[in-house]
């Protein structure tokens, strides 16, 4: 009698069933990363805004922070403390500009299209609190003080 090597049809179907069940459970967690991307972008924006406040305080010059739906940019005067023209990027300590773009499909909601001027004493020119939402979280930039709070 000849010995048969290999797996039976039942064994193959059981393995296939287990793989399908695990994939159905795990796939949404890996494919639906937009919520995480939205939260990470809001964290990044809050850090960049706080860094821009520190840059204004340490340089003694105002900084403009532009917030769009999918990006942000921090600018300083092109000429030392001349607030009539903001043209130079504020830079991180490693020389990269303080700018950021959201991943595709991630957009801020709320007070987008805002430009906040941060003065040398780290206060701001905004008349009301800015509230930015992304995913399930929101960032509040308080008027006057420029303090940020992630909720």
mmCIF file of C-alpha atoms in Angstrom, residues 10-119:
data_model
loop_
_atom_site.group_PDB
_atom_site.id
_atom_site.type_symbol
_atom_site.label_atom_id
_atom_site.label_comp_id
_atom_site.label_asym_id
_atom_site.label_seq_id
_atom_site.Cartn_x
_atom_site.Cartn_y
_atom_site.Cartn_z
ATOM 1 C CA UNK A 10 -10.571 19.224 5.875
ATOM 2 C CA UNK A 11 -7.243 20.302 7.372
ATOM 3 C CA UNK A 12 -6.670 22.824 4.569
ATOM 4 C CA UNK A 13 -10.169 24.269 4.992
ATOM 5 C CA UNK A 14 -9.666 24.631 8.763
ATOM 6 C CA UNK A 15 -6.397 26.532 8.275
ATOM 7 C CA UNK A 16 -8.012 28.736 5.639
ATOM 8 C CA UNK A 17 -10.947 29.454 7.981
ATOM 9 C CA UNK A 18 -8.596 30.478 10.797
ATOM 10 C CA UNK A 19 -6.669 32.796 8.458
ATOM 11 C CA UNK A 20 -9.904 34.444 7.256
ATOM 12 C CA UNK A 21 -11.155 34.999 10.828
ATOM 13 C CA UNK A 22 -7.853 36.537 11.941
ATOM 14 C CA UNK A 23 -7.718 38.738 8.816
ATOM 15 C CA UNK A 24 -11.279 39.959 9.349
ATOM 16 C CA UNK A 25 -10.378 40.985 12.884
ATOM 17 C CA UNK A 26 -6.967 42.537 12.167
ATOM 18 C CA UNK A 27 -7.438 44.203 8.756
ATOM 19 C CA UNK A 28 -9.615 47.126 9.924
ATOM 20 C CA UNK A 29 -7.032 48.011 12.546
ATOM 21 C CA UNK A 30 -4.282 48.317 9.940
ATOM 22 C CA UNK A 31 -6.303 49.816 7.102
ATOM 23 C CA UNK A 32 -8.134 52.470 9.151
ATOM 24 C CA UNK A 33 -5.215 54.578 10.281
ATOM 25 C CA UNK A 34 -6.787 57.944 9.419
ATOM 26 C CA UNK A 35 -8.010 58.438 13.002
ATOM 27 C CA UNK A 36 -4.492 57.921 14.314
ATOM 28 C CA UNK A 37 -3.042 60.157 11.592
ATOM 29 C CA UNK A 38 -5.507 62.898 12.516
ATOM 30 C CA UNK A 39 -4.558 62.701 16.188
ATOM 31 C CA UNK A 40 -0.840 62.650 15.392
ATOM 32 C CA UNK A 41 -1.206 65.711 13.157
ATOM 33 C CA UNK A 42 -2.987 67.601 15.935
ATOM 34 C CA UNK A 43 -0.224 66.633 18.403
ATOM 35 C CA UNK A 44 2.402 67.789 15.887
ATOM 36 C CA UNK A 45 0.608 71.095 15.345
ATOM 37 C CA UNK A 46 0.389 71.746 19.113
ATOM 38 C CA UNK A 47 4.111 71.023 19.537
ATOM 39 C CA UNK A 48 5.008 73.301 16.616
ATOM 40 C CA UNK A 49 2.851 76.118 18.007
ATOM 41 C CA UNK A 50 4.458 75.801 21.454
ATOM 42 C CA UNK A 51 7.908 75.757 19.850
ATOM 43 C CA UNK A 52 7.017 78.908 17.896
ATOM 44 C CA UNK A 53 6.026 80.613 21.147
ATOM 45 C CA UNK A 54 9.427 79.708 22.586
ATOM 46 C CA UNK A 55 11.142 80.990 19.411
ATOM 47 C CA UNK A 56 9.339 84.334 19.741
ATOM 48 C CA UNK A 57 10.252 84.588 23.412
ATOM 49 C CA UNK A 58 13.926 83.735 22.966
ATOM 50 C CA UNK A 59 14.500 85.803 19.810
ATOM 51 C CA UNK A 60 12.623 88.858 21.026
ATOM 52 C CA UNK A 61 10.800 89.022 17.665
ATOM 53 C CA UNK A 62 7.223 88.196 16.737
ATOM 54 C CA UNK A 63 6.361 84.973 14.905
ATOM 55 C CA UNK A 64 3.387 84.315 12.620
ATOM 56 C CA UNK A 65 1.777 80.897 12.755
ATOM 57 C CA UNK A 66 -0.502 80.098 9.799
ATOM 58 C CA UNK A 67 -2.989 77.247 10.256
ATOM 59 C CA UNK A 68 -4.682 75.739 7.189
ATOM 60 C CA UNK A 69 -6.966 72.693 6.904
ATOM 61 C CA UNK A 70 -4.114 70.323 6.095
ATOM 62 C CA UNK A 71 -0.946 72.225 7.001
ATOM 63 C CA UNK A 72 0.740 74.756 9.246
ATOM 64 C CA UNK A 73 3.712 77.102 8.877
ATOM 65 C CA UNK A 74 5.638 79.271 11.339
ATOM 66 C CA UNK A 75 7.232 82.401 9.876
ATOM 67 C CA UNK A 76 9.549 85.036 11.320
ATOM 68 C CA UNK A 77 10.419 88.486 9.947
ATOM 69 C CA UNK A 78 12.845 88.448 7.017
ATOM 70 C CA UNK A 79 14.559 91.486 8.503
ATOM 71 C CA UNK A 80 15.288 91.377 12.228
ATOM 72 C CA UNK A 81 12.041 92.139 14.117
ATOM 73 C CA UNK A 82 10.455 94.014 11.185
ATOM 74 C CA UNK A 83 6.869 92.803 11.536
ATOM 75 C CA UNK A 84 5.740 94.314 8.233
ATOM 76 C CA UNK A 85 6.971 91.270 6.269
ATOM 77 C CA UNK A 86 7.120 87.713 7.564
ATOM 78 C CA UNK A 87 9.108 85.687 5.062
ATOM 79 C CA UNK A 88 11.662 83.452 6.787
ATOM 80 C CA UNK A 89 10.807 80.066 8.249
ATOM 81 C CA UNK A 90 11.116 79.488 11.958
ATOM 82 C CA UNK A 91 13.474 76.521 12.284
ATOM 83 C CA UNK A 92 13.698 73.576 14.653
ATOM 84 C CA UNK A 93 16.999 73.201 16.479
ATOM 85 C CA UNK A 94 18.231 70.858 13.718
ATOM 86 C CA UNK A 95 17.628 73.474 10.995
ATOM 87 C CA UNK A 96 14.411 72.064 9.503
ATOM 88 C CA UNK A 97 11.584 74.596 9.000
ATOM 89 C CA UNK A 98 8.651 74.481 11.414
ATOM 90 C CA UNK A 99 6.074 73.415 8.834
ATOM 91 C CA UNK A 100 3.879 70.370 8.551
ATOM 92 C CA UNK A 101 1.393 68.702 6.261
ATOM 93 C CA UNK A 102 -1.318 66.244 7.193
ATOM 94 C CA UNK A 103 -1.524 62.801 5.631
ATOM 95 C CA UNK A 104 -3.925 62.379 2.723
ATOM 96 C CA UNK A 105 -7.508 62.322 3.931
ATOM 97 C CA UNK A 106 -6.747 64.170 7.167
ATOM 98 C CA UNK A 107 -8.061 67.716 7.484
ATOM 99 C CA UNK A 108 -8.505 70.013 10.433
ATOM 100 C CA UNK A 109 -11.935 71.390 11.205
ATOM 101 C CA UNK A 110 -12.840 74.482 13.160
ATOM 102 C CA UNK A 111 -10.879 77.735 13.012
ATOM 103 C CA UNK A 112 -8.746 76.853 9.979
ATOM 104 C CA UNK A 113 -7.331 79.580 7.766
ATOM 105 C CA UNK A 114 -6.216 81.450 10.875
ATOM 106 C CA UNK A 115 -2.990 83.377 11.260
ATOM 107 C CA UNK A 116 -1.857 83.857 14.841
ATOM 108 C CA UNK A 117 0.824 86.427 15.565
ATOM 109 C CA UNK A 118 2.923 85.436 18.588
ATOM 110 C CA UNK A 119 4.641 88.413 20.202
#
